PDB file of C-alpha atoms in Angstrom:
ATOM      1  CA  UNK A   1       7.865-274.480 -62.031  1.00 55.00           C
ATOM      2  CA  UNK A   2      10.359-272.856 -64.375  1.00 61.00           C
ATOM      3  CA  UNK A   3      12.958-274.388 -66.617  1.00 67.00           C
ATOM      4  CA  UNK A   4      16.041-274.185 -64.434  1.00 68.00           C
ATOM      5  CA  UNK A   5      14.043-275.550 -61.773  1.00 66.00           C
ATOM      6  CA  UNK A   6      13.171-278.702 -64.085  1.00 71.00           C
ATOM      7  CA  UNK A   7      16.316-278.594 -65.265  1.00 71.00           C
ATOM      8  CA  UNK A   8      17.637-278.999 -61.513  1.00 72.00           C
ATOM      9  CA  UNK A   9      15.153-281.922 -60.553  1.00 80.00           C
ATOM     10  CA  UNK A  10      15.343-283.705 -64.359  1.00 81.00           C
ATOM     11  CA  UNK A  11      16.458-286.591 -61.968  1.00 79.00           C
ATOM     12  CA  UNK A  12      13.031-286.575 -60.472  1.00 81.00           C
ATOM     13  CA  UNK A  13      10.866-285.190 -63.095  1.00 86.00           C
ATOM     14  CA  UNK A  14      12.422-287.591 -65.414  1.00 88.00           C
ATOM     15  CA  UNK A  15      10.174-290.739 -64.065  1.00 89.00           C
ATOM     16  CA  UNK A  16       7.132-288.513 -64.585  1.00 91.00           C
ATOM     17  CA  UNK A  17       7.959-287.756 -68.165  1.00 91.00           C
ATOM     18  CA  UNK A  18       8.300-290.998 -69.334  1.00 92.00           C
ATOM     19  CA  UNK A  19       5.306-292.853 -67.533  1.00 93.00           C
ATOM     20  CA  UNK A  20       3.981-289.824 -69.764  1.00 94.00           C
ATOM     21  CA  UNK A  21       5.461-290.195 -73.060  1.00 95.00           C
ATOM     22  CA  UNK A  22       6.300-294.003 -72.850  1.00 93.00           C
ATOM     23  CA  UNK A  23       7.132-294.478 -76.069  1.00 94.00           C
ATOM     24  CA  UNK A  24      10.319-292.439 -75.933  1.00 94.00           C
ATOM     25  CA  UNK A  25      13.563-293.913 -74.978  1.00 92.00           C
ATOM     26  CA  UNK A  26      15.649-293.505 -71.638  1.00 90.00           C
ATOM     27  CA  UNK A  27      18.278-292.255 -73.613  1.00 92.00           C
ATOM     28  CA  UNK A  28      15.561-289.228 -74.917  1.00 93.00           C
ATOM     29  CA  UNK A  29      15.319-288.261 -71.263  1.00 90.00           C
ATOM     30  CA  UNK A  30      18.773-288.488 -70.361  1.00 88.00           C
ATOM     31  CA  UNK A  31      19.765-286.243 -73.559  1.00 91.00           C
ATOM     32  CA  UNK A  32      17.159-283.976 -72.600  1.00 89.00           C
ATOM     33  CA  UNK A  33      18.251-283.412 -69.217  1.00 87.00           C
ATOM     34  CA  UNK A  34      15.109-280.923 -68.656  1.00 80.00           C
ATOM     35  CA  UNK A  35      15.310-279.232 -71.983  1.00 89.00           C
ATOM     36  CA  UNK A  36      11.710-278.404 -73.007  1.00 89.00           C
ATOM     37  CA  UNK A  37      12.529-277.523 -76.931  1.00 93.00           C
ATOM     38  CA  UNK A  38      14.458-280.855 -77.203  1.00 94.00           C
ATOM     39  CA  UNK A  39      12.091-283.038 -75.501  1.00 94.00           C
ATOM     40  CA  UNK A  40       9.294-281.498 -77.952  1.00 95.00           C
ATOM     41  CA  UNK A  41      11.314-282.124 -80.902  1.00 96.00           C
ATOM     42  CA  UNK A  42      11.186-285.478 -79.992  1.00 96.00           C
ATOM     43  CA  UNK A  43       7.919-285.957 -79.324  1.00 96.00           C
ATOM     44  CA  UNK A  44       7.080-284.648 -82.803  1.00 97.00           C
ATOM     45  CA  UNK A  45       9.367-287.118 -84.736  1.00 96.00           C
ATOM     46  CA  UNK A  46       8.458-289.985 -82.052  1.00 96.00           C
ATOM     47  CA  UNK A  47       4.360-289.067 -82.238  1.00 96.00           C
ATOM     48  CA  UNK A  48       4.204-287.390 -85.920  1.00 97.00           C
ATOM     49  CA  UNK A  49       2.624-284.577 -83.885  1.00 97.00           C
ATOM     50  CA  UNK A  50       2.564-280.580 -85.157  1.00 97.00           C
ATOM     51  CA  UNK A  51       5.492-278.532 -83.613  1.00 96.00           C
ATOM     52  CA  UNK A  52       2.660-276.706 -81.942  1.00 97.00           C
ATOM     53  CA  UNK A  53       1.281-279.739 -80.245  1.00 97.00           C
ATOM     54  CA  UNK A  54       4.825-281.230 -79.226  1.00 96.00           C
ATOM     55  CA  UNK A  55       5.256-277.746 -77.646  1.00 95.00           C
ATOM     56  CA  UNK A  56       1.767-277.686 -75.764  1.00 96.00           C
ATOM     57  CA  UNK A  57       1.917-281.267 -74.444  1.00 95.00           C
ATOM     58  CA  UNK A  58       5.496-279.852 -72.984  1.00 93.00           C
ATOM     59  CA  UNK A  59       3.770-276.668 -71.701  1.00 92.00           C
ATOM     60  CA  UNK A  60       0.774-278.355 -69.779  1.00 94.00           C
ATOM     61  CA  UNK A  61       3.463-281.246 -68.256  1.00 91.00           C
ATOM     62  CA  UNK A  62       5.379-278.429 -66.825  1.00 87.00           C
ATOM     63  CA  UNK A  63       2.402-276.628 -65.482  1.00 89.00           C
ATOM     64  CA  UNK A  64       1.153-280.133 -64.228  1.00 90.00           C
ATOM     65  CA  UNK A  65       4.116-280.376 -61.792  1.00 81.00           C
ATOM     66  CA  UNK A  66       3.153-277.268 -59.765  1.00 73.00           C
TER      67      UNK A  66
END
């Protein structure tokens, strides 16, 4: 699935995200709104994770909803 296509079903996606990445906040995943770089940055300042990590977890979730 590309980004615009997230982007597009956020609305869906978004419930798949956060039973995910619980620990981030509703208002994360409304901000985010689909937006891969965003939702990385804040999984690095919510999990302390590497850029690179924050990125991949992103990655394989969007692969994961093919």
């Amino acid at each position: 699935m590309n980004k615009d296509i997230i982007a597009g079903k956020w609305t869906q996606i978004k419930g798949q995200a956060q039973a995910k990445w619980g620990d981030l906040t509703d208002d994360v995943f409304d901000v985010a709104e689909g937006n891969s770089e965003y939702l990385a940055g804040k999984l690095q300042e919510q999990y302390g994770w590497e850029r690179e990590r924050a990125e991949r977890e992103v990655s394989d979730f969007e692969k994961s909803l093919h």
